[in-house]
Amino acid sequence: MRIYKPIISFLIFTMLLALPPLYLKYFEDGYLLVPGFWTIFFFISALTLIVFVVVLTVQQKNNEMYAQAFLGATTFKLLACLIFVLIFIKKGRPEKLFFVADFMYLYFLNTVFEIYGLLRTLRNQNSK
C-alpha cells in the first residue's frame, strides 16, 4: 500500500480543521482563539503527521510491529503535547477556558482522525 493516499487525506482534513478558526478570526471578533492559536495548530498537526507516517511506515516494513508502533507513537504524541502545553502556558499565560477549548478542539480531532485513518488502513490491509 502506498503512503501518499493517507497523507493526502490528512492534508485535506487539516485544511477542513483550519476553516472554523479562520472564520472566527476574520469574520467574528476572534476572542475565542488564544494568542498563539496557529502555533498550537501547526504543532499538533505536524506531530500528528509524523506519528501517522511513522506508524504507516512500520506497518509496511513489519506488520507484526504495528500495535507496538501505534502505542509508542501515541504515547510520544501525548507526552510531546503535554510538554508543549506546559511551555506554552508558562510563556504566555493564556485565558484558561479558551486555551483548553482550543487545545482540545485540535488535539482530539487530530487524534480521532489519526486513529480512524490508521485503523482504516489496517482494515484494508487485512482484507487483502
Tab-separated table of N, CA, C and O in Angstrom:
chain	number	residue	atom	x	y	z
A	1	MET	N	0.833	-1.189	0.000
A	1	MET	CA	0.000	0.000	0.000
A	1	MET	C	0.874	1.247	0.000
A	1	MET	O	1.914	1.262	0.616
A	2	ARG	N	0.423	2.246	-0.660
A	2	ARG	CA	1.174	3.493	-0.728
A	2	ARG	C	0.775	4.412	0.413
A	2	ARG	O	-0.363	4.406	0.860
A	3	ILE	N	1.746	5.203	0.842
A	3	ILE	CA	1.518	6.106	1.972
A	3	ILE	C	0.894	7.421	1.517
A	3	ILE	O	0.272	8.112	2.306
A	4	TYR	N	1.004	7.755	0.240
A	4	TYR	CA	0.567	9.079	-0.197
A	4	TYR	C	-0.945	9.283	-0.065
A	4	TYR	O	-1.396	10.401	0.178
A	5	LYS	N	-1.757	8.241	-0.207
A	5	LYS	CA	-3.207	8.421	-0.082
A	5	LYS	C	-3.621	8.835	1.328
A	5	LYS	O	-4.383	9.793	1.484
A	6	PRO	N	-3.125	8.164	2.379
A	6	PRO	CA	-3.469	8.640	3.732
A	6	PRO	C	-2.917	10.031	4.026
A	6	PRO	O	-3.557	10.809	4.733
A	7	ILE	N	-1.766	10.358	3.469
A	7	ILE	CA	-1.206	11.698	3.700
A	7	ILE	C	-2.057	12.758	3.022
A	7	ILE	O	-2.310	13.821	3.595
A	8	ILE	N	-2.528	12.485	1.824
A	8	ILE	CA	-3.414	13.436	1.140
A	8	ILE	C	-4.711	13.622	1.924
A	8	ILE	O	-5.186	14.747	2.101
A	9	SER	N	-5.260	12.528	2.437
A	9	SER	CA	-6.480	12.654	3.240
A	9	SER	C	-6.203	13.431	4.526
A	9	SER	O	-7.044	14.194	4.987
A	10	PHE	N	-5.005	13.267	5.102
A	10	PHE	CA	-4.652	14.053	6.285
A	10	PHE	C	-4.555	15.537	5.954
A	10	PHE	O	-5.018	16.381	6.724
A	11	LEU	N	-3.956	15.875	4.830
A	11	LEU	CA	-3.838	17.279	4.447
A	11	LEU	C	-5.210	17.907	4.192
A	11	LEU	O	-5.451	19.065	4.572
A	12	ILE	N	-6.103	17.160	3.576
A	12	ILE	CA	-7.469	17.665	3.371
A	12	ILE	C	-8.158	17.863	4.715
A	12	ILE	O	-8.812	18.883	4.953
A	13	PHE	N	-7.989	16.893	5.613
A	13	PHE	CA	-8.558	17.017	6.953
A	13	PHE	C	-8.015	18.250	7.675
A	13	PHE	O	-8.758	18.987	8.312
A	14	THR	N	-6.710	18.491	7.560
A	14	THR	CA	-6.095	19.637	8.226
A	14	THR	C	-6.652	20.951	7.675
A	14	THR	O	-6.910	21.887	8.441
A	15	MET	N	-6.863	21.009	6.370
A	15	MET	CA	-7.458	22.221	5.784
A	15	MET	C	-8.885	22.436	6.294
A	15	MET	O	-9.279	23.560	6.601
A	16	LEU	N	-9.645	21.356	6.379
A	16	LEU	CA	-11.006	21.466	6.903
A	16	LEU	C	-11.004	21.848	8.376
A	16	LEU	O	-11.884	22.580	8.836
A	17	LEU	N	-10.023	21.370	9.122
A	17	LEU	CA	-9.913	21.687	10.537
A	17	LEU	C	-9.559	23.161	10.749
A	17	LEU	O	-9.935	23.752	11.762
A	18	ALA	N	-8.888	23.767	9.785
A	18	ALA	CA	-8.493	25.169	9.896
A	18	ALA	C	-9.621	26.137	9.535
A	18	ALA	O	-9.545	27.322	9.863
A	19	LEU	N	-10.670	25.654	8.885
A	19	LEU	CA	-11.737	26.568	8.446
A	19	LEU	C	-12.489	27.250	9.589
A	19	LEU	O	-12.683	28.478	9.532
A	20	PRO	N	-12.953	26.542	10.624
A	20	PRO	CA	-13.654	27.255	11.706
A	20	PRO	C	-12.805	28.321	12.401
A	20	PRO	O	-13.296	29.438	12.619
A	21	PRO	N	-11.530	28.056	12.739
A	21	PRO	CA	-10.735	29.137	13.326
A	21	PRO	C	-10.511	30.314	12.375
A	21	PRO	O	-10.489	31.468	12.821
A	22	LEU	N	-10.339	30.028	11.080
A	22	LEU	CA	-10.196	31.128	10.125
A	22	LEU	C	-11.461	31.975	10.075
A	22	LEU	O	-11.393	33.209	9.999
A	23	TYR	N	-12.599	31.320	10.111
A	23	TYR	CA	-13.868	32.052	10.130
A	23	TYR	C	-13.947	32.921	11.379
A	23	TYR	O	-14.332	34.097	11.297
A	24	LEU	N	-13.597	32.349	12.524
A	24	LEU	CA	-13.638	33.119	13.771
A	24	LEU	C	-12.678	34.306	13.734
A	24	LEU	O	-13.001	35.382	14.223
A	25	LYS	N	-11.526	34.101	13.145
A	25	LYS	CA	-10.519	35.156	13.120
A	25	LYS	C	-10.914	36.309	12.213
A	25	LYS	O	-10.739	37.473	12.564
A	26	TYR	N	-11.472	36.002	11.037
A	26	TYR	CA	-11.708	37.048	10.052
A	26	TYR	C	-13.128	37.590	10.023
A	26	TYR	O	-13.348	38.707	9.570
A	27	PHE	N	-14.110	36.811	10.475
A	27	PHE	CA	-15.490	37.272	10.379
A	27	PHE	C	-16.148	37.522	11.726
A	27	PHE	O	-17.217	38.094	11.796
A	28	GLU	N	-15.534	37.060	12.789
A	28	GLU	CA	-16.015	37.329	14.139
A	28	GLU	C	-14.928	38.118	14.851
A	28	GLU	O	-13.936	38.503	14.265
A	29	ASP	N	-15.119	38.333	16.133
A	29	ASP	CA	-14.098	39.055	16.893
A	29	ASP	C	-12.804	38.269	17.035
A	29	ASP	O	-11.738	38.837	17.155
A	30	GLY	N	-12.912	36.962	17.064
A	30	GLY	CA	-11.725	36.145	17.247
A	30	GLY	C	-11.312	36.012	18.701
A	30	GLY	O	-10.233	35.535	19.007
A	31	TYR	N	-12.172	36.444	19.621
A	31	TYR	CA	-11.825	36.367	21.038
A	31	TYR	C	-11.810	34.927	21.560
A	31	TYR	O	-11.257	34.660	22.623
A	32	LEU	N	-12.395	34.003	20.805
A	32	LEU	CA	-12.384	32.604	21.226
A	32	LEU	C	-11.037	31.925	20.959
A	32	LEU	O	-10.768	30.858	21.498
A	33	LEU	N	-10.212	32.541	20.147
A	33	LEU	CA	-8.899	31.983	19.837
A	33	LEU	C	-7.853	32.623	20.739
A	33	LEU	O	-7.769	33.844	20.846
A	34	VAL	N	-7.051	31.785	21.374
A	34	VAL	CA	-5.990	32.311	22.226
A	34	VAL	C	-4.871	32.872	21.355
A	34	VAL	O	-4.692	32.433	20.210
A	35	PRO	N	-4.126	33.844	21.878
A	35	PRO	CA	-2.948	34.294	21.129
A	35	PRO	C	-1.987	33.109	20.961
A	35	PRO	O	-1.718	32.381	21.907
A	36	GLY	N	-1.527	32.893	19.780
A	36	GLY	CA	-0.664	31.752	19.512
A	36	GLY	C	-1.436	30.506	19.110
A	36	GLY	O	-0.884	29.404	19.117
A	37	PHE	N	-2.703	30.671	18.731
A	37	PHE	CA	-3.511	29.520	18.328
A	37	PHE	C	-2.885	28.789	17.160
A	37	PHE	O	-2.852	27.562	17.118
A	38	TRP	N	-2.361	29.543	16.193
A	38	TRP	CA	-1.806	28.915	14.993
A	38	TRP	C	-0.513	28.176	15.310
A	38	TRP	O	-0.171	27.200	14.630
A	39	THR	N	0.188	28.572	16.355
A	39	THR	CA	1.350	27.809	16.806
A	39	THR	C	0.903	26.443	17.311
A	39	THR	O	1.505	25.417	16.969
A	40	ILE	N	-0.147	26.432	18.107
A	40	ILE	CA	-0.704	25.176	18.604
A	40	ILE	C	-1.196	24.331	17.430
A	40	ILE	O	-0.954	23.125	17.375
A	41	PHE	N	-1.886	24.961	16.506
A	41	PHE	CA	-2.440	24.256	15.351
A	41	PHE	C	-1.343	23.549	14.552
A	41	PHE	O	-1.439	22.363	14.253
A	42	PHE	N	-0.287	24.287	14.212
A	42	PHE	CA	0.769	23.700	13.396
A	42	PHE	C	1.577	22.659	14.173
A	42	PHE	O	2.011	21.662	13.597
A	43	PHE	N	1.768	22.870	15.469
A	43	PHE	CA	2.497	21.886	16.271
A	43	PHE	C	1.744	20.559	16.326
A	43	PHE	O	2.318	19.496	16.054
A	44	ILE	N	0.472	20.611	16.657
A	44	ILE	CA	-0.306	19.381	16.779
A	44	ILE	C	-0.492	18.721	15.412
A	44	ILE	O	-0.414	17.494	15.290
A	45	SER	N	-0.702	19.515	14.376
A	45	SER	CA	-0.847	18.936	13.032
A	45	SER	C	0.450	18.271	12.567
A	45	SER	O	0.414	17.171	12.011
A	46	ALA	N	1.578	18.910	12.800
A	46	ALA	CA	2.861	18.326	12.405
A	46	ALA	C	3.149	17.062	13.206
A	46	ALA	O	3.618	16.057	12.653
A	47	LEU	N	2.843	17.097	14.481
A	47	LEU	CA	3.057	15.922	15.320
A	47	LEU	C	2.172	14.757	14.879
A	47	LEU	O	2.623	13.609	14.802
A	48	THR	N	0.934	15.050	14.540
A	48	THR	CA	0.033	14.012	14.057
A	48	THR	C	0.517	13.440	12.733
A	48	THR	O	0.478	12.227	12.523
A	49	LEU	N	0.987	14.292	11.849
A	49	LEU	CA	1.514	13.818	10.560
A	49	LEU	C	2.728	12.915	10.761
A	49	LEU	O	2.841	11.861	10.131
A	50	ILE	N	3.613	13.296	11.665
A	50	ILE	CA	4.795	12.479	11.940
A	50	ILE	C	4.389	11.113	12.479
A	50	ILE	O	4.878	10.075	12.019
A	51	VAL	N	3.480	11.095	13.443
A	51	VAL	CA	3.012	9.834	14.024
A	51	VAL	C	2.351	8.981	12.951
A	51	VAL	O	2.587	7.766	12.860
A	52	PHE	N	1.527	9.591	12.143
A	52	PHE	CA	0.803	8.903	11.071
A	52	PHE	C	1.774	8.224	10.104
A	52	PHE	O	1.642	7.047	9.787
A	53	VAL	N	2.773	8.966	9.657
A	53	VAL	CA	3.735	8.440	8.685
A	53	VAL	C	4.602	7.350	9.324
A	53	VAL	O	4.864	6.318	8.696
A	54	VAL	N	5.031	7.558	10.560
A	54	VAL	CA	5.868	6.557	11.223
A	54	VAL	C	5.118	5.242	11.384
A	54	VAL	O	5.650	4.167	11.073
A	55	VAL	N	3.878	5.294	11.852
A	55	VAL	CA	3.121	4.057	12.055
A	55	VAL	C	2.836	3.364	10.721
A	55	VAL	O	2.939	2.139	10.615
A	56	LEU	N	2.505	4.120	9.693
A	56	LEU	CA	2.280	3.509	8.377
A	56	LEU	C	3.551	2.890	7.809
A	56	LEU	O	3.512	1.828	7.179
A	57	THR	N	4.679	3.541	8.031
A	57	THR	CA	5.950	3.002	7.556
A	57	THR	C	6.299	1.707	8.284
A	57	THR	O	6.731	0.734	7.660
A	58	VAL	N	6.103	1.703	9.599
A	58	VAL	CA	6.362	0.482	10.370
A	58	VAL	C	5.436	-0.639	9.908
A	58	VAL	O	5.854	-1.790	9.792
A	59	GLN	N	4.190	-0.291	9.627
A	59	GLN	CA	3.238	-1.305	9.178
A	59	GLN	C	3.673	-1.915	7.853
A	59	GLN	O	3.540	-3.116	7.642
A	60	GLN	N	4.199	-1.101	6.960
A	60	GLN	CA	4.651	-1.615	5.665
A	60	GLN	C	5.879	-2.514	5.797
A	60	GLN	O	5.989	-3.524	5.120
A	61	LYS	N	6.785	-2.150	6.698
A	61	LYS	CA	8.029	-2.909	6.825
A	61	LYS	C	7.857	-4.184	7.643
A	61	LYS	O	8.430	-5.207	7.312
A	62	ASN	N	7.099	-4.083	8.742
A	62	ASN	CA	6.917	-5.238	9.616
A	62	ASN	C	5.521	-5.156	10.230
A	62	ASN	O	5.320	-4.461	11.228
A	63	ASN	N	4.595	-5.861	9.649
A	63	ASN	CA	3.191	-5.779	10.059
A	63	ASN	C	2.977	-6.233	11.500
A	63	ASN	O	2.029	-5.808	12.150
A	64	GLU	N	3.865	-7.094	12.015
A	64	GLU	CA	3.707	-7.575	13.380
A	64	GLU	C	4.045	-6.514	14.413
A	64	GLU	O	3.630	-6.619	15.567
A	65	MET	N	4.776	-5.498	14.038
A	65	MET	CA	5.152	-4.427	14.962
A	65	MET	C	4.162	-3.263	14.945
A	65	MET	O	4.386	-2.252	15.593
A	66	TYR	N	3.063	-3.406	14.228
A	66	TYR	CA	2.102	-2.316	14.080
A	66	TYR	C	1.548	-1.861	15.428
A	66	TYR	O	1.510	-0.665	15.715
A	67	ALA	N	1.118	-2.792	16.256
A	67	ALA	CA	0.499	-2.427	17.542
A	67	ALA	C	1.496	-1.713	18.443
A	67	ALA	O	1.153	-0.699	19.076
A	68	GLN	N	2.713	-2.200	18.512
A	68	GLN	CA	3.726	-1.553	19.345
A	68	GLN	C	4.063	-0.160	18.825
A	68	GLN	O	4.227	0.780	19.603
A	69	ALA	N	4.171	-0.031	17.508
A	69	ALA	CA	4.470	1.277	16.916
A	69	ALA	C	3.336	2.255	17.177
A	69	ALA	O	3.571	3.419	17.506
A	70	PHE	N	2.101	1.784	17.053
A	70	PHE	CA	0.943	2.644	17.289
A	70	PHE	C	0.903	3.119	18.736
A	70	PHE	O	0.721	4.306	18.998
A	71	LEU	N	1.083	2.202	19.677
A	71	LEU	CA	1.064	2.588	21.091
A	71	LEU	C	2.240	3.488	21.452
A	71	LEU	O	2.076	4.469	22.194
A	72	GLY	N	3.414	3.190	20.925
A	72	GLY	CA	4.578	4.031	21.191
A	72	GLY	C	4.429	5.429	20.609
A	72	GLY	O	4.756	6.424	21.261
A	73	ALA	N	3.935	5.504	19.396
A	73	ALA	CA	3.745	6.814	18.752
A	73	ALA	C	2.668	7.629	19.461
A	73	ALA	O	2.813	8.847	19.621
A	74	THR	N	1.604	6.969	19.899
A	74	THR	CA	0.545	7.672	20.618
A	74	THR	C	1.056	8.197	21.957
A	74	THR	O	0.729	9.318	22.359
A	75	THR	N	1.853	7.396	22.643
A	75	THR	CA	2.446	7.841	23.910
A	75	THR	C	3.391	9.013	23.669
A	75	THR	O	3.375	9.993	24.425
A	76	PHE	N	4.206	8.931	22.627
A	76	PHE	CA	5.099	10.035	22.286
A	76	PHE	C	4.316	11.310	22.003
A	76	PHE	O	4.678	12.395	22.473
A	77	LYS	N	3.228	11.184	21.247
A	77	LYS	CA	2.416	12.356	20.914
A	77	LYS	C	1.804	12.976	22.173
A	77	LYS	O	1.812	14.199	22.336
A	78	LEU	N	1.306	12.149	23.062
A	78	LEU	CA	0.715	12.645	24.305
A	78	LEU	C	1.748	13.372	25.147
A	78	LEU	O	1.493	14.486	25.635
A	79	LEU	N	2.912	12.789	25.318
A	79	LEU	CA	3.959	13.431	26.121
A	79	LEU	C	4.470	14.716	25.465
A	79	LEU	O	4.709	15.710	26.153
A	80	ALA	N	4.636	14.698	24.160
A	80	ALA	CA	5.086	15.908	23.458
A	80	ALA	C	4.061	17.034	23.612
A	80	ALA	O	4.429	18.193	23.824
A	81	CYS	N	2.788	16.696	23.528
A	81	CYS	CA	1.748	17.712	23.692
A	81	CYS	C	1.702	18.244	25.120
A	81	CYS	O	1.487	19.440	25.335
A	82	LEU	N	1.904	17.381	26.099
A	82	LEU	CA	1.928	17.833	27.492
A	82	LEU	C	3.093	18.781	27.751
A	82	LEU	O	2.927	19.808	28.424
A	83	ILE	N	4.256	18.467	27.202
A	83	ILE	CA	5.405	19.362	27.352
A	83	ILE	C	5.146	20.682	26.634
A	83	ILE	O	5.449	21.764	27.158
A	84	PHE	N	4.557	20.616	25.456
A	84	PHE	CA	4.226	21.830	24.706
A	84	PHE	C	3.257	22.709	25.496
A	84	PHE	O	3.431	23.926	25.578
A	85	VAL	N	2.233	22.087	26.090
A	85	VAL	CA	1.245	22.845	26.873
A	85	VAL	C	1.925	23.517	28.059
A	85	VAL	O	1.662	24.685	28.363
A	86	LEU	N	2.796	22.799	28.747
A	86	LEU	CA	3.499	23.367	29.887
A	86	LEU	C	4.308	24.591	29.476
A	86	LEU	O	4.228	25.646	30.112
A	87	ILE	N	5.057	24.478	28.399
A	87	ILE	CA	5.860	25.605	27.922
A	87	ILE	C	4.972	26.750	27.448
A	87	ILE	O	5.224	27.919	27.752
A	88	PHE	N	3.910	26.430	26.731
A	88	PHE	CA	3.008	27.455	26.200
A	88	PHE	C	2.339	28.239	27.328
A	88	PHE	O	2.227	29.467	27.266
A	89	ILE	N	1.921	27.544	28.369
A	89	ILE	CA	1.248	28.211	29.484
A	89	ILE	C	2.226	29.051	30.295
A	89	ILE	O	1.899	30.166	30.722
A	90	LYS	N	3.423	28.535	30.505
A	90	LYS	CA	4.422	29.288	31.279
A	90	LYS	C	4.860	30.559	30.563
A	90	LYS	O	5.122	31.568	31.196
A	91	LYS	N	4.949	30.508	29.246
A	91	LYS	CA	5.411	31.674	28.487
A	91	LYS	C	4.326	32.723	28.278
A	91	LYS	O	4.603	33.909	28.301
A	92	GLY	N	3.077	32.288	28.039
A	92	GLY	CA	2.089	33.247	27.601
A	92	GLY	C	0.981	33.591	28.574
A	92	GLY	O	0.371	34.634	28.466
A	93	ARG	N	0.663	32.724	29.503
A	93	ARG	CA	-0.470	32.920	30.420
A	93	ARG	C	-1.771	33.208	29.658
A	93	ARG	O	-2.382	34.270	29.801
A	94	PRO	N	-2.204	32.251	28.825
A	94	PRO	CA	-3.438	32.480	28.053
A	94	PRO	C	-4.678	32.359	28.935
A	94	PRO	O	-4.612	31.850	30.063
A	95	GLU	N	-5.806	32.831	28.427
A	95	GLU	CA	-7.096	32.669	29.093
A	95	GLU	C	-7.377	31.168	29.215
A	95	GLU	O	-7.386	30.449	28.217
A	96	LYS	N	-7.619	30.704	30.436
A	96	LYS	CA	-7.680	29.259	30.696
A	96	LYS	C	-8.783	28.555	29.921
A	96	LYS	O	-8.545	27.535	29.279
A	97	LEU	N	-9.977	29.060	29.970
A	97	LEU	CA	-11.106	28.389	29.331
A	97	LEU	C	-10.941	28.334	27.807
A	97	LEU	O	-11.154	27.288	27.193
A	98	PHE	N	-10.527	29.429	27.228
A	98	PHE	CA	-10.339	29.461	25.775
A	98	PHE	C	-9.164	28.580	25.353
A	98	PHE	O	-9.215	27.919	24.316
A	99	PHE	N	-8.095	28.565	26.171
A	99	PHE	CA	-6.957	27.714	25.841
A	99	PHE	C	-7.348	26.239	25.868
A	99	PHE	O	-7.017	25.484	24.953
A	100	VAL	N	-8.062	25.825	26.893
A	100	VAL	CA	-8.480	24.423	26.986
A	100	VAL	C	-9.395	24.065	25.816
A	100	VAL	O	-9.240	23.007	25.195
A	101	ALA	N	-10.329	24.937	25.487
A	101	ALA	CA	-11.241	24.665	24.367
A	101	ALA	C	-10.482	24.573	23.044
A	101	ALA	O	-10.708	23.647	22.257
A	102	ASP	N	-9.588	25.501	22.791
A	102	ASP	CA	-8.816	25.495	21.549
A	102	ASP	C	-7.911	24.266	21.463
A	102	ASP	O	-7.837	23.605	20.424
A	103	PHE	N	-7.237	23.958	22.559
A	103	PHE	CA	-6.332	22.818	22.553
A	103	PHE	C	-7.093	21.509	22.364
A	103	PHE	O	-6.678	20.651	21.587
A	104	MET	N	-8.187	21.347	23.061
A	104	MET	CA	-8.959	20.107	22.946
A	104	MET	C	-9.574	19.963	21.554
A	104	MET	O	-9.657	18.859	21.027
A	105	TYR	N	-10.005	21.066	20.983
A	105	TYR	CA	-10.524	21.041	19.611
A	105	TYR	C	-9.476	20.456	18.673
A	105	TYR	O	-9.762	19.555	17.883
A	106	LEU	N	-8.255	20.940	18.780
A	106	LEU	CA	-7.193	20.487	17.881
A	106	LEU	C	-6.701	19.083	18.231
A	106	LEU	O	-6.579	18.228	17.354
A	107	TYR	N	-6.443	18.835	19.505
A	107	TYR	CA	-5.850	17.558	19.905
A	107	TYR	C	-6.801	16.394	19.656
A	107	TYR	O	-6.417	15.391	19.060
A	108	PHE	N	-8.037	16.521	20.105
A	108	PHE	CA	-8.949	15.393	19.980
A	108	PHE	C	-9.357	15.127	18.528
A	108	PHE	O	-9.436	13.969	18.121
A	109	LEU	N	-9.598	16.157	17.756
A	109	LEU	CA	-9.958	15.914	16.357
A	109	LEU	C	-8.787	15.320	15.570
A	109	LEU	O	-8.988	14.428	14.744
A	110	ASN	N	-7.569	15.775	15.839
A	110	ASN	CA	-6.404	15.172	15.180
A	110	ASN	C	-6.215	13.721	15.621
A	110	ASN	O	-5.905	12.861	14.800
A	111	THR	N	-6.426	13.453	16.893
A	111	THR	CA	-6.279	12.082	17.384
A	111	THR	C	-7.356	11.175	16.811
A	111	THR	O	-7.080	10.032	16.423
A	112	VAL	N	-8.586	11.663	16.729
A	112	VAL	CA	-9.668	10.865	16.143
A	112	VAL	C	-9.358	10.555	14.682
A	112	VAL	O	-9.522	9.418	14.234
A	113	PHE	N	-8.894	11.547	13.933
A	113	PHE	CA	-8.547	11.297	12.536
A	113	PHE	C	-7.392	10.313	12.428
A	113	PHE	O	-7.404	9.422	11.572
A	114	GLU	N	-6.401	10.472	13.272
A	114	GLU	CA	-5.242	9.573	13.245
A	114	GLU	C	-5.673	8.125	13.498
A	114	GLU	O	-5.295	7.216	12.753
A	115	ILE	N	-6.473	7.911	14.508
A	115	ILE	CA	-6.936	6.558	14.828
A	115	ILE	C	-7.809	6.012	13.711
A	115	ILE	O	-7.641	4.869	13.274
A	116	TYR	N	-8.719	6.825	13.215
A	116	TYR	CA	-9.587	6.386	12.120
A	116	TYR	C	-8.771	6.027	10.881
A	116	TYR	O	-8.971	4.993	10.256
A	117	GLY	N	-7.839	6.885	10.522
A	117	GLY	CA	-7.024	6.643	9.331
A	117	GLY	C	-6.152	5.407	9.466
A	117	GLY	O	-6.025	4.616	8.530
A	118	LEU	N	-5.551	5.232	10.627
A	118	LEU	CA	-4.695	4.057	10.818
A	118	LEU	C	-5.506	2.772	10.878
A	118	LEU	O	-5.098	1.751	10.319
A	119	LEU	N	-6.643	2.811	11.525
A	119	LEU	CA	-7.474	1.608	11.585
A	119	LEU	C	-8.063	1.271	10.221
A	119	LEU	O	-8.189	0.102	9.866
A	120	ARG	N	-8.430	2.284	9.457
A	120	ARG	CA	-8.939	2.046	8.109
A	120	ARG	C	-7.855	1.433	7.221
A	120	ARG	O	-8.102	0.506	6.460
A	121	THR	N	-6.647	1.937	7.360
A	121	THR	CA	-5.530	1.397	6.600
A	121	THR	C	-5.259	-0.047	7.024
A	121	THR	O	-5.021	-0.918	6.172
A	122	LEU	N	-5.301	-0.320	8.311
A	122	LEU	CA	-5.081	-1.684	8.788
A	122	LEU	C	-6.193	-2.613	8.310
A	122	LEU	O	-5.926	-3.732	7.893
A	123	ARG	N	-7.430	-2.157	8.345
A	123	ARG	CA	-8.556	-2.966	7.892
A	123	ARG	C	-8.417	-3.272	6.407
A	123	ARG	O	-8.654	-4.399	5.969
A	124	ASN	N	-8.044	-2.291	5.606
A	124	ASN	CA	-7.856	-2.517	4.163
A	124	ASN	C	-6.736	-3.510	3.903
A	124	ASN	O	-6.828	-4.315	2.994
A	125	GLN	N	-5.697	-3.463	4.691
A	125	GLN	CA	-4.574	-4.380	4.502
A	125	GLN	C	-4.964	-5.792	4.921
A	125	GLN	O	-4.554	-6.748	4.298
A	126	ASN	N	-5.769	-5.928	5.978
A	126	ASN	CA	-6.171	-7.251	6.444
A	126	ASN	C	-7.167	-7.901	5.501
A	126	ASN	O	-7.259	-9.123	5.446
A	127	SER	N	-7.935	-7.138	4.766
A	127	SER	CA	-8.947	-7.707	3.875
A	127	SER	C	-8.328	-8.243	2.575
A	127	SER	O	-9.002	-8.931	1.828
A	128	LYS	N	-7.080	-7.917	2.310
A	128	LYS	CA	-6.430	-8.382	1.075
A	128	LYS	C	-5.935	-9.798	1.205
A	128	LYS	O	-5.676	-10.358	2.178
